[in-house]
Coordinates of C-alpha atoms and ligand atoms in Angstrom, one line a residue:
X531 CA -70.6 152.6 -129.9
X532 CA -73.0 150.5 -127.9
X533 CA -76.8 151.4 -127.7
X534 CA -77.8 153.9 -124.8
X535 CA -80.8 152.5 -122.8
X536 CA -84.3 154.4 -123.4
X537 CA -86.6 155.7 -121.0
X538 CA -90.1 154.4 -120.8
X539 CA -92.8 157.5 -120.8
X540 CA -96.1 157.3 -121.5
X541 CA -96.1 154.0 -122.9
X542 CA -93.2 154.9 -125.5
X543 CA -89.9 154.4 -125.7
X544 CA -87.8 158.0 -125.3
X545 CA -84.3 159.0 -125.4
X546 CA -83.3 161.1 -122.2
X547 CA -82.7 164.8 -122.7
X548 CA -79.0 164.7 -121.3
X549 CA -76.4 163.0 -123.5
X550 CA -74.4 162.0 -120.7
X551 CA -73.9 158.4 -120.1
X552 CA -72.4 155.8 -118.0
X553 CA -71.1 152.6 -119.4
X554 CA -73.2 148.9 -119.0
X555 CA -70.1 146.2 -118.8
X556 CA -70.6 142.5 -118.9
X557 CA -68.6 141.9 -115.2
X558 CA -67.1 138.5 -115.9
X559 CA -65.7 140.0 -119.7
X560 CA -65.4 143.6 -118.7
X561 CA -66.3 144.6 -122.3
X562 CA -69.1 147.0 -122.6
X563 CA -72.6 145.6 -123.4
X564 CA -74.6 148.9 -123.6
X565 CA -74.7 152.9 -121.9
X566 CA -77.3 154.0 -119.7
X567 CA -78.2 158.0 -120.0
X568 CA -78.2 160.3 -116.8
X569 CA -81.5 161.4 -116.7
X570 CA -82.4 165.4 -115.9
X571 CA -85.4 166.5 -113.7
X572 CA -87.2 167.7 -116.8
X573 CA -87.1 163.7 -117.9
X574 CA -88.6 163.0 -114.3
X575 CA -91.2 165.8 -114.5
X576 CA -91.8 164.2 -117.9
X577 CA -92.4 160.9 -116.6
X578 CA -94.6 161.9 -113.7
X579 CA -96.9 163.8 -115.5
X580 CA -97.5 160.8 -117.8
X581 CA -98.2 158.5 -114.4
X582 CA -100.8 161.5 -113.1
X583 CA -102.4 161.7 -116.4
X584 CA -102.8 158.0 -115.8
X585 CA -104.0 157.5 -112.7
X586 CA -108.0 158.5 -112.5
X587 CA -108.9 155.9 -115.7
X588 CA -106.4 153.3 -113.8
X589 CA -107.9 153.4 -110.6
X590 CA -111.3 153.5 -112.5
X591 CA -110.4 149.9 -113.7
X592 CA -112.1 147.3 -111.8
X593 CA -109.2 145.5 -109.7
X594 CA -110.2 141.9 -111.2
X595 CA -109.2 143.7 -114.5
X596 CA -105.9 145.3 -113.1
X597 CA -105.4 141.6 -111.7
X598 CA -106.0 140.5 -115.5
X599 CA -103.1 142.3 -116.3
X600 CA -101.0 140.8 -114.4
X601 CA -102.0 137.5 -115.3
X602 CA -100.8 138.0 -118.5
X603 CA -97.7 139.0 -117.6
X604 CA -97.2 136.3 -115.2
X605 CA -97.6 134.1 -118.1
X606 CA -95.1 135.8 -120.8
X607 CA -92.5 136.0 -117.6
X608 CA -93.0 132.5 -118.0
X609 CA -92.5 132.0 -121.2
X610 CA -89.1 134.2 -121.3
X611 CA -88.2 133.5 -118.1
X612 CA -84.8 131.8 -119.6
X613 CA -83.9 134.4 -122.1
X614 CA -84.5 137.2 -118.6
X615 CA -82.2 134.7 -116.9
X616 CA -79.5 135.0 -119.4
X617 CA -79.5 138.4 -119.9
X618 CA -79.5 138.9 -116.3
X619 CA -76.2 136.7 -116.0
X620 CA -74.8 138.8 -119.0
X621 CA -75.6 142.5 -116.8
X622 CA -75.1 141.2 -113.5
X623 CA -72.5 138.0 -113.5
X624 CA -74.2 136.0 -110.6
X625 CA -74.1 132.6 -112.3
X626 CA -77.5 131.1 -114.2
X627 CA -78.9 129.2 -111.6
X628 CA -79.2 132.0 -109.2
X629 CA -80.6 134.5 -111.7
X630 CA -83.4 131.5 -112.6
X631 CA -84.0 132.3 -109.0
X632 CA -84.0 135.5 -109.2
X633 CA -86.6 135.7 -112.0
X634 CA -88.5 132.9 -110.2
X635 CA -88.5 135.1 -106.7
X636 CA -90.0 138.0 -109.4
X637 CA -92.4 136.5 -110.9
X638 CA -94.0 135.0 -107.8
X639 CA -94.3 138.9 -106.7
X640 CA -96.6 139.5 -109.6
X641 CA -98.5 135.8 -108.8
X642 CA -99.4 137.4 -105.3
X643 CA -100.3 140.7 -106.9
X644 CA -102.6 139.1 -108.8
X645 CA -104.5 138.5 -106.0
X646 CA -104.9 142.2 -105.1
X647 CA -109.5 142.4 -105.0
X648 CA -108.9 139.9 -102.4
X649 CA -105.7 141.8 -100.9
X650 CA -107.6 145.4 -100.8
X651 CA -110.5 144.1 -98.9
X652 CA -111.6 146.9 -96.5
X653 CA -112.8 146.0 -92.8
X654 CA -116.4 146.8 -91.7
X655 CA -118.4 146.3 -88.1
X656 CA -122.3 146.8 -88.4
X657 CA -123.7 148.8 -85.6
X658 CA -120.6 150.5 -84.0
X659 CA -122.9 153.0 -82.5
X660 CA -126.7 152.9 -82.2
X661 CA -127.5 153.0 -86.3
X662 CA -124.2 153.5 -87.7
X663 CA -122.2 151.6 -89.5
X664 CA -118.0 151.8 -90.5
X665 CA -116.5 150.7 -92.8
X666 CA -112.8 151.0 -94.5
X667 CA -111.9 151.2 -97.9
X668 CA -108.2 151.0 -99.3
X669 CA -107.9 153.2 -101.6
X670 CA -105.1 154.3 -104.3
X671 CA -103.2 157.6 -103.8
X672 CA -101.3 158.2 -107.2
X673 CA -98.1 158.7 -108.2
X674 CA -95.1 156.2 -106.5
X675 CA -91.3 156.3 -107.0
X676 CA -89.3 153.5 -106.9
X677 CA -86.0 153.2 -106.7
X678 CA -84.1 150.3 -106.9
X679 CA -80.7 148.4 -106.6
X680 CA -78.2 146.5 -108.6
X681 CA -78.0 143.5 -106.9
X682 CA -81.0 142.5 -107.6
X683 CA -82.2 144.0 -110.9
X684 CA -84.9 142.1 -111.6
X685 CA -86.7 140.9 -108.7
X686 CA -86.3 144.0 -106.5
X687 CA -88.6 146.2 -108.9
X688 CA -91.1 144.3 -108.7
X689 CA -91.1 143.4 -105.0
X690 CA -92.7 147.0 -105.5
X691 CA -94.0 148.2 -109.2
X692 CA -96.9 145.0 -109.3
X693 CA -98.3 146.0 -105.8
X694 CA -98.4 149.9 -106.5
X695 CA -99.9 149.5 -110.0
X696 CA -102.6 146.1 -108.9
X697 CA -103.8 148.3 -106.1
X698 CA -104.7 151.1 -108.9
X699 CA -101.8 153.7 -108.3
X700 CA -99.4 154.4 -111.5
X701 CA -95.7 155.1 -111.1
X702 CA -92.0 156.2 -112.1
X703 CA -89.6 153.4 -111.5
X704 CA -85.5 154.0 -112.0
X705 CA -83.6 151.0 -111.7
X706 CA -79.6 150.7 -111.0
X707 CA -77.5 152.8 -113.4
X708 CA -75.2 149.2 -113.4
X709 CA -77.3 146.9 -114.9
X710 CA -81.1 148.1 -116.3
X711 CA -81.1 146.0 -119.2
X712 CA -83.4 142.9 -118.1
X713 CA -86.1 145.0 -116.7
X714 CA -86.3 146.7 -119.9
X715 CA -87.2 143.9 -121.5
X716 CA -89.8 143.1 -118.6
X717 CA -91.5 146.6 -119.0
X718 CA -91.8 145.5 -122.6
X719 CA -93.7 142.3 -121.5
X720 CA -96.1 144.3 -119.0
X721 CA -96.5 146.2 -122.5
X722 CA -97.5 143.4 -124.2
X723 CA -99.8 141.9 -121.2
X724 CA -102.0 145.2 -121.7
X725 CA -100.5 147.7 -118.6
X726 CA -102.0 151.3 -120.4
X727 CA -99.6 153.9 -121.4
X728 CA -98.2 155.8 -118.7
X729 CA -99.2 153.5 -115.8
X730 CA -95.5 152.1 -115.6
X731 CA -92.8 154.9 -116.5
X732 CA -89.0 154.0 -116.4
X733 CA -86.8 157.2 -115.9
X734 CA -82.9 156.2 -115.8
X735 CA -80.2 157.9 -114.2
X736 CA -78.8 158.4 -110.8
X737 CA -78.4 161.1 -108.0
X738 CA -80.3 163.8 -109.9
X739 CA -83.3 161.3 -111.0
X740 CA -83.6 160.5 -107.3
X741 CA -83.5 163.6 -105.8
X742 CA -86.0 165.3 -108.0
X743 CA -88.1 162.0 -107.4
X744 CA -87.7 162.9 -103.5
X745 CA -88.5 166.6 -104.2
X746 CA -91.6 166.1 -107.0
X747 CA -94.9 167.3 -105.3
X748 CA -96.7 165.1 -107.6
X749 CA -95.4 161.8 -106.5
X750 CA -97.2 160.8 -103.3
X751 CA -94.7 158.1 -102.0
X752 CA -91.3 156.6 -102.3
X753 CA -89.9 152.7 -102.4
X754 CA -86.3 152.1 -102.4
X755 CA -83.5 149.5 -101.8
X756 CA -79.6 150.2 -101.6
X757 CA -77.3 151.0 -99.3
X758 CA -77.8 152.3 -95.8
X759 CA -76.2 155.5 -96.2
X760 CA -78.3 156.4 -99.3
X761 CA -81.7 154.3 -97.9
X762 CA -81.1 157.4 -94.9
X763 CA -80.8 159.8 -97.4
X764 CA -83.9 159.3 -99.4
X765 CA -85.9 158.6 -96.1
X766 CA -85.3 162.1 -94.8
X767 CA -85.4 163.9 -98.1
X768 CA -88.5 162.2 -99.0
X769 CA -90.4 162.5 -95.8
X770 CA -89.7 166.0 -95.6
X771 CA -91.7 166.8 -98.9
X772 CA -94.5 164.9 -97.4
X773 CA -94.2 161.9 -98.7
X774 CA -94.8 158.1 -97.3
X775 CA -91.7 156.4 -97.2
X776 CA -90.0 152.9 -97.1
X777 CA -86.4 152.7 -97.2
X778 CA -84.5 149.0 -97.0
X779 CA -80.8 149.6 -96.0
X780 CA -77.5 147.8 -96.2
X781 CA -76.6 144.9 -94.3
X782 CA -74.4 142.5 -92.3
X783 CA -75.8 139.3 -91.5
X784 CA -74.5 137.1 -88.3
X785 CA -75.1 133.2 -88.9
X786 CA -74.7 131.6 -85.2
X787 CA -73.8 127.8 -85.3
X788 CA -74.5 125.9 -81.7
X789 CA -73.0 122.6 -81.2
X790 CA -76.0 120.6 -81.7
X791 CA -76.4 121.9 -85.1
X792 CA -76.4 119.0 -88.1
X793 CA -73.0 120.3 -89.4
X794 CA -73.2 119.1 -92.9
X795 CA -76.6 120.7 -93.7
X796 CA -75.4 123.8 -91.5
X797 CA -72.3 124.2 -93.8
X798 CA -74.2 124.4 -97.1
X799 CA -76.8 126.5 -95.9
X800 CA -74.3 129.2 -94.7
X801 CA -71.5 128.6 -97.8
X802 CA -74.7 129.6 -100.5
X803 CA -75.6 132.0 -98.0
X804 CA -72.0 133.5 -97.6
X805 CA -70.8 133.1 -101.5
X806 CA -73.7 132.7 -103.6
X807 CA -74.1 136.0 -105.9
X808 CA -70.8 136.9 -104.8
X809 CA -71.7 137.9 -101.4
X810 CA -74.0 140.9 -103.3
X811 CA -77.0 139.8 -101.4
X812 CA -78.1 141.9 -98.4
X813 CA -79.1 138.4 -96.8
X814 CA -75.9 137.2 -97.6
X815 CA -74.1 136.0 -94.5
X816 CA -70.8 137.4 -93.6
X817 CA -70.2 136.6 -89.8
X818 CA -69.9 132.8 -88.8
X819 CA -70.2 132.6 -85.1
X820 CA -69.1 129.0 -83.8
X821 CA -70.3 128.7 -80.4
X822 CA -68.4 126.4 -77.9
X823 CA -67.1 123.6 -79.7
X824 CA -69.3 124.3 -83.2
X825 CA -66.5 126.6 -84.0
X826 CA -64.1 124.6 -84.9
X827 CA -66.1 122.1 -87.0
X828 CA -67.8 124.9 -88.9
X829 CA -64.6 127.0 -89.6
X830 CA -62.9 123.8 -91.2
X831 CA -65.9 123.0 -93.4
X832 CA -66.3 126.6 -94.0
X833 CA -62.4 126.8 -95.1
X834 CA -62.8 123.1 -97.2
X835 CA -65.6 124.8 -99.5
X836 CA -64.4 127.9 -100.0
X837 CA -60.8 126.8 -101.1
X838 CA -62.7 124.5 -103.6
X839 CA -65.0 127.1 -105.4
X840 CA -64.8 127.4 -109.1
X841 CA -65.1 131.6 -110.1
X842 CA -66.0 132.1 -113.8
X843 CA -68.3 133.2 -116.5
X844 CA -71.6 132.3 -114.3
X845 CA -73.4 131.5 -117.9
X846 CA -70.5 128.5 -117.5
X847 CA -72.4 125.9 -116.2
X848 CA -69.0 124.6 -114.3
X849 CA -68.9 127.8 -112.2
X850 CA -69.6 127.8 -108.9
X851 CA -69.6 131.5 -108.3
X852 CA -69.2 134.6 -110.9
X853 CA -67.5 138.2 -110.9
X854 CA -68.4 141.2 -108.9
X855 CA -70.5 144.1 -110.4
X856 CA -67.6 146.2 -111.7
X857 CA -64.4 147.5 -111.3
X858 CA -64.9 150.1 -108.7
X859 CA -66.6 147.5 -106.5
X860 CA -63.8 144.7 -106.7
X861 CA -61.6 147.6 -106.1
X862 CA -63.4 148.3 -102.9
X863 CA -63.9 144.9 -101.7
X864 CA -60.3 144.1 -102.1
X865 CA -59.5 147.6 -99.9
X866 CA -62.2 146.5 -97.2
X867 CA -59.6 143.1 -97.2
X868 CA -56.6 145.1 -97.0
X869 CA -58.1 146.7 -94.1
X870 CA -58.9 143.5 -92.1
X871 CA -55.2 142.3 -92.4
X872 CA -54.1 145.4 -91.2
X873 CA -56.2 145.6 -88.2
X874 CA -54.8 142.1 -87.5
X875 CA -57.3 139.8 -88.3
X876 CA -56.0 136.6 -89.8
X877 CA -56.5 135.9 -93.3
X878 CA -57.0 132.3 -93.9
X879 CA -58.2 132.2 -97.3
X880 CA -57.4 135.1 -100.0
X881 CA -59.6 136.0 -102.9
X882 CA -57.2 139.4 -103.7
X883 CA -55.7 138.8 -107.2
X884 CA -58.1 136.4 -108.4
X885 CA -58.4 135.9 -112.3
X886 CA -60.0 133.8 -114.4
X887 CA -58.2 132.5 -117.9
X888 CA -59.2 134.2 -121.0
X889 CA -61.5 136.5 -118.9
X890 CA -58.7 138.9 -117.5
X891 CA -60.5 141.7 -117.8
X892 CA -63.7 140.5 -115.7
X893 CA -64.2 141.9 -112.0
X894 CA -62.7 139.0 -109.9
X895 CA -62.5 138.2 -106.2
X896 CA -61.9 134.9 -104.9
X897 CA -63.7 133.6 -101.4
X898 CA -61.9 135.1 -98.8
X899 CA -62.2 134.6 -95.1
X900 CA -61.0 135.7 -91.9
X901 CA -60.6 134.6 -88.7
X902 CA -59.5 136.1 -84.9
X903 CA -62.1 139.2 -85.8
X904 CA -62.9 141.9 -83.5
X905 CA -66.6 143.6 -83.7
X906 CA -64.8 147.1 -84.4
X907 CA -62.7 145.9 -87.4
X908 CA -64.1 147.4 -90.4
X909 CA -64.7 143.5 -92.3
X910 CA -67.1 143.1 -88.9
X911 CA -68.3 146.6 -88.6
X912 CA -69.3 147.5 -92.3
X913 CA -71.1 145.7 -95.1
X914 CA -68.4 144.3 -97.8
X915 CA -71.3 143.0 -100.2
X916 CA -68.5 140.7 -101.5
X917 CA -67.1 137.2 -100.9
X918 CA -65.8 137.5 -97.8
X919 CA -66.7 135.6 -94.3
X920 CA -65.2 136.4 -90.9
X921 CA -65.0 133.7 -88.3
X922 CA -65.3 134.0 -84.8
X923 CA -66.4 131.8 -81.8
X924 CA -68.3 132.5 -78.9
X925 CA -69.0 131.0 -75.4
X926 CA -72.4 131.2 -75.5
X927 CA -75.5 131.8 -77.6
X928 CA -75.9 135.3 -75.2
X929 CA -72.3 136.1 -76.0
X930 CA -73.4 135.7 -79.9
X931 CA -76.3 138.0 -80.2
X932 CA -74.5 140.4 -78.1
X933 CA -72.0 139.8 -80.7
X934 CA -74.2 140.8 -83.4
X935 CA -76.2 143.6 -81.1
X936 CA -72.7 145.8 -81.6
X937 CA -73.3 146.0 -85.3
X938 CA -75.4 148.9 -85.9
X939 CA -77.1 146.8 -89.5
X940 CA -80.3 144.4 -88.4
X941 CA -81.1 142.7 -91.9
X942 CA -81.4 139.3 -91.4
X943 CA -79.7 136.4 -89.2
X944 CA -79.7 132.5 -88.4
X945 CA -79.8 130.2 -85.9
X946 CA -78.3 127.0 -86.7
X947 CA -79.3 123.7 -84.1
X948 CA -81.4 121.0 -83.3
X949 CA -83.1 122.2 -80.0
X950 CA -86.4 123.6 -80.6
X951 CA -86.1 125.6 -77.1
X952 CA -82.7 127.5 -78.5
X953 CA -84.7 128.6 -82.0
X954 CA -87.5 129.9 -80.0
X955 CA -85.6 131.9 -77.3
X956 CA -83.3 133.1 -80.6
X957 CA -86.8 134.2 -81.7
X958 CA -87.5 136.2 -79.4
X959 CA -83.9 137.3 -78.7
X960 CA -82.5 138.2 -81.5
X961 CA -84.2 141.6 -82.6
X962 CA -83.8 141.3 -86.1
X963 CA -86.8 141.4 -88.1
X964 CA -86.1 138.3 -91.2
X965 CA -84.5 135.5 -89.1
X966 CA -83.7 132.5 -90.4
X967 CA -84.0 129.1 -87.9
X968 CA -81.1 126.2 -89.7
X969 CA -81.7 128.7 -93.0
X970 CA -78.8 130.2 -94.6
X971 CA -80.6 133.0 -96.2
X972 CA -83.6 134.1 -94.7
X973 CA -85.9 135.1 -97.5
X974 CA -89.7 136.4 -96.8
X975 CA -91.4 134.8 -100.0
X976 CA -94.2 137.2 -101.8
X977 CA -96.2 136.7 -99.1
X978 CA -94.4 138.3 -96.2
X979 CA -93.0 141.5 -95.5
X980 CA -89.6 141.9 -96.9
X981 CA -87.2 144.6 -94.8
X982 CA -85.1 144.6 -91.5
X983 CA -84.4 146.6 -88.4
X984 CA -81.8 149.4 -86.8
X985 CA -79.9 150.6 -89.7
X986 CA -81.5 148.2 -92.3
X987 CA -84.5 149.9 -92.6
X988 CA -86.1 153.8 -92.7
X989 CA -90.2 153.5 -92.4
X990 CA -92.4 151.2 -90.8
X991 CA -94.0 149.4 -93.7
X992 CA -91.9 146.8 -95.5
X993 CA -91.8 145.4 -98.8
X994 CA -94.6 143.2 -100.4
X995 CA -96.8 141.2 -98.1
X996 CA -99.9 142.7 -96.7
X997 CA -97.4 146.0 -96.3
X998 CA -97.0 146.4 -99.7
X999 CA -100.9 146.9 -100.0
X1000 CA -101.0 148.8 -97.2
X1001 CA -98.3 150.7 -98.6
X1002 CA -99.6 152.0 -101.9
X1003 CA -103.0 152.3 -100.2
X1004 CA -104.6 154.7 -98.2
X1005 CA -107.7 153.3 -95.8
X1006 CA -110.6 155.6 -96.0
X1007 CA -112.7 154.9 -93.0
X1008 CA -116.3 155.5 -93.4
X1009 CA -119.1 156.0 -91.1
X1010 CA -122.8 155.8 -92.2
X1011 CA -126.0 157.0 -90.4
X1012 CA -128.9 156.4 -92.4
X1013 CA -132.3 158.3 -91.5
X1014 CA -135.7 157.2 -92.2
X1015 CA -136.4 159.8 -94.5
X1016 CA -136.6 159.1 -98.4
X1017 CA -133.6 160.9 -100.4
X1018 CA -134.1 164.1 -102.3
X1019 CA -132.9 162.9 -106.0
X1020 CA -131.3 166.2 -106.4
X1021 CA -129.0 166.3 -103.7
X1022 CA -127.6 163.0 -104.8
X1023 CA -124.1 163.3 -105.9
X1024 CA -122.7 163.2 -109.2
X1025 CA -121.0 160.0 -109.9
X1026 CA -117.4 159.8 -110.7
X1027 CA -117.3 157.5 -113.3
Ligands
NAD970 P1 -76.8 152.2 -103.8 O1 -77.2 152.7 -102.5 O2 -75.4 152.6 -104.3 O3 -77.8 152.5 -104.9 C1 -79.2 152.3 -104.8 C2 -80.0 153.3 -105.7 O4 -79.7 154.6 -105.2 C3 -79.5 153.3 -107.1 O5 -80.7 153.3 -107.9 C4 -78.6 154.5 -107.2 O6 -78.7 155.1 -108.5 C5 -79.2 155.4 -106.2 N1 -78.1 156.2 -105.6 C6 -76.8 155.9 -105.3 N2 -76.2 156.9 -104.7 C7 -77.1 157.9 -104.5 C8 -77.0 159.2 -103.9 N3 -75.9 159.6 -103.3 N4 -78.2 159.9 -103.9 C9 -79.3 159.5 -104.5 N5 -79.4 158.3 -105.0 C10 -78.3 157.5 -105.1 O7 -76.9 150.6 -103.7 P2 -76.3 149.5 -104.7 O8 -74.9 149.4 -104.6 O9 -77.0 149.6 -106.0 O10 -77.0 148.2 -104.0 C11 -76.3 147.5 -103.0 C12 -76.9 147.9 -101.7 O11 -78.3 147.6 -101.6 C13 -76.3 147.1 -100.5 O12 -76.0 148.0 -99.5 C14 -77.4 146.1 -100.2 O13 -77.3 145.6 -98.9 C15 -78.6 146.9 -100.4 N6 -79.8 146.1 -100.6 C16 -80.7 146.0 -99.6 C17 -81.7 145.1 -99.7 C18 -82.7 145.0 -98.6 O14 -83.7 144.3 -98.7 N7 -82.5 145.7 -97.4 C19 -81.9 144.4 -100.8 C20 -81.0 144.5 -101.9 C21 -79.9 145.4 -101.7

């Protein structure tokens, strides 16, 4: 029998109280790599307690020295960034040069969070009133939950986990159930860097892990990425127990093509953005718009690439694009493709029945795509998070973000021309909060605030950026009179270090 995954508590390594478990399976083999345990609510409780036993010596720690910490890990994510990148292609399948990109996107979430004294610098006026002064101070609040998809298994943690722990908080992360290995082996490099025991916790499970995370009156606040339905689910739940929350949804992402657009660059931007990772990106873009006479340029190109695309064993340096997750996900994919052709949509390329020689038992589709799509077909309506594009053609530019206005996901989207004027009326047109201008997949680096709009998105703070610090902080405003008259030493507070 494979190894079952261990929780991280306290700064050791513990085996979950339950003993049921849910298989890890290499996608493009299909042969089990390792079982993840469903976690109880006593192994939360367990967990929490260990980050609020943490927290007052944390947030003690001068923030240069938190930084330090993260300086060092920087470095040993560095130095293992190809062994994280290879284990990440044996978990996920998503071939080796986009999980080097993966690990690259990650560790430049912990470069930024390095910079958190400078981040956490508070605002202050002199004389807002005659002889007082304000000031704010961002301060830590305690305990965070994250939560975190399987698309992403590396990076998306630590879009969050860096921020929350640089800005003096301690928390209780649970990855995907599908594929925690890689971050296990990252929670064993902050380890090594010098993170304290108890300051990063990893609880693993699924439903019943969240929901007690949602519930738990001793975490503060709650991080999470997945789908829609679920992102709605933790939002309410969460903010009912009191709790800040920041939700990032599911997604379907319109790519509009005007006539003027340089068609050559346009079509690699939107093929990588449509079938790199498999379509499991929730910037991946899965509605081509052609307007006026772009349409049929761009749906040949689109067509040419996808028929050529090699599927495989993504550590295969010949393949162009690896497996889905797992079974259950192919299965769905292929029934969201069954759907389209049965609302009568044409299918002009088929990636049902796909295989790959001597890996039979791997989670296959091929790049499919549609054309003559109607906004209420379920391949327009719903997020596939597979390799699958739908086609269509529009008028206008208007016509296309009305288009994509009747889709009730706002992620991301892209414009693709050569007029300045068009990119800047998309700009301010297009509603959508990441918006890409003749860029496939419209990525906020570290710097920005990652998260989209409508049904994208629960909360108002997004991920990393300046809202991650606001996020895991809480600004403390405070305003000073100071008389004249000399202090009585005895009334002076006790300090609290
Ligand atoms: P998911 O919603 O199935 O799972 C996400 C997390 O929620 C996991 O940790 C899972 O264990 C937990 N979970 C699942 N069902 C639950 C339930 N009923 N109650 C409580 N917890 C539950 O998502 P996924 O399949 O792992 O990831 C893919 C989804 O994530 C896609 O919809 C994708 O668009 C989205 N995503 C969004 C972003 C973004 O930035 N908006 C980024 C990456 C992925």
């Amino acid at each position: 029998m494979s190894s079952v995954v261990q929780n991280y508590v306290g700064g050791g390594w513990r085996e979950a109280s339950s003993t049921e478990t849910l298989s890890i399976k290499n996608p493009a083999s299909g042969a089990e790599i390792a079982q993840v345990p469903l976690s109880t609510s006593t192994d939360v409780d367990a967990a929490v307690q260990a980050a609020r036993a943490a927290f007052p010596s944390w947030r003690a720690t001068p923030s240069p020295v938190r930084a330090r910490v993260l300086f060092r890990l920087k470095a040993l994510l560095e130095e293992h960034k190809e062994e994280l990148a290879v284990q990440l292609t044996k978990e996920h399948g998503k071939i080796l040069a986009e999980t080097r990109g993966e690990v690259q996107r990650g560790i430049e979430n912990v470069e930024h969070a390095c910079g958190v004294p400078t981040l956490m610098m508070g605002d202050t006026v002199e004389e807002i009133s005659t002889g007082i002064d304000s000031a704010s101070w961002r301060q830590p609040l305690g305990v965070f939950g994250i939560i975190t998809p399987y698309n992403f298994p590396v990076m998306i943690p630590l879009w969050f986990w860096p921020y929350a722990v640089a800005t003096g908080n301690t928390v209780v992360l649970k990855p995907s159930e599908q594929d925690p290995l890689t971050h296990q082996k990252i929670v064993a490099l902050a380890r090594e860097a010098g993170l304290p025991d108890g300051v990063l916790n990893v609880v693993h499970g699924g439903r019943e892990v969240v929901e007690t995370m949602c519930d738990h009156p001793d975490i503060v606040g709650v991080s999470f990425v997945g789908s829609s339905d679920v992102a709605k689910i933790v939002y309410t739940r969460a903010s009912a127990a009191g709790k800040r929350v920041q939700t990032l949804g599911g997604a379907k992402n319109f790519l509009i093509v005007l006539p003027d657009a340089d068609m050559d660059a346009t079509l690699d931007a939107c093929a990588s953005s449509i079938f790199g990772s498999s379509g499991q990106r929730c910037l991946a873009g899965s509605v081509v718009v052609g307007v006026g006479d772009a349409h049929h340029q761009i749906r040949e190109r689109i067509l040419d690439y996808a028929s050529s695309i090699r599927i495989g064993d993504g550590l295969d340096t010949a393949t162009q694009m690896g497996p889905v997750i797992s079974g259950a996900h192919r299965d769905k994919v292929n029934s969201f493709i069954d759907q389209g052709v049965a609302d009568g949509a044409r299918l002009s390329l088929d990636g049902r029945g796909a295989t790959v020689e001597g890996l039979e038992d791997g989670f296959w589709v091929g790049p499919t795509v549609f054309e003559d799509v109607a906004p209420d077909m379920s391949i327009v309506s719903e997020e596939i998070f597979g390799p699958v594009a739908s086609i269509n053609r529009a008028d206008s530019v208007e016509d296309a973000i009305a288009m994509m206005h009747q889709n009730r996901y706002g992620n991301a989207c892209s414009l693709f021309t050569t007029s300045g004027h068009a990119a800047r009326e998309f700009r301010y047109q297009a509603g959508i909060s990441m918006i890409g201008i003749n860029i496939g997949v419209a990525a906020p680096m570290a710097f920005f605030p990652f998260g989209g709009s409508r049904q994208s998105f629960f909360g108002d703070l997004k991920a990393a950026g300046k809202d991650g610090i606001a996020f895991y902080t809480d600004q403390r405003v405070v305003i000073s009179r100071w008389s004249a008259v000399k202090a009585d030493p005895h009334n002076l507070p006790k300090s609290s270090s």
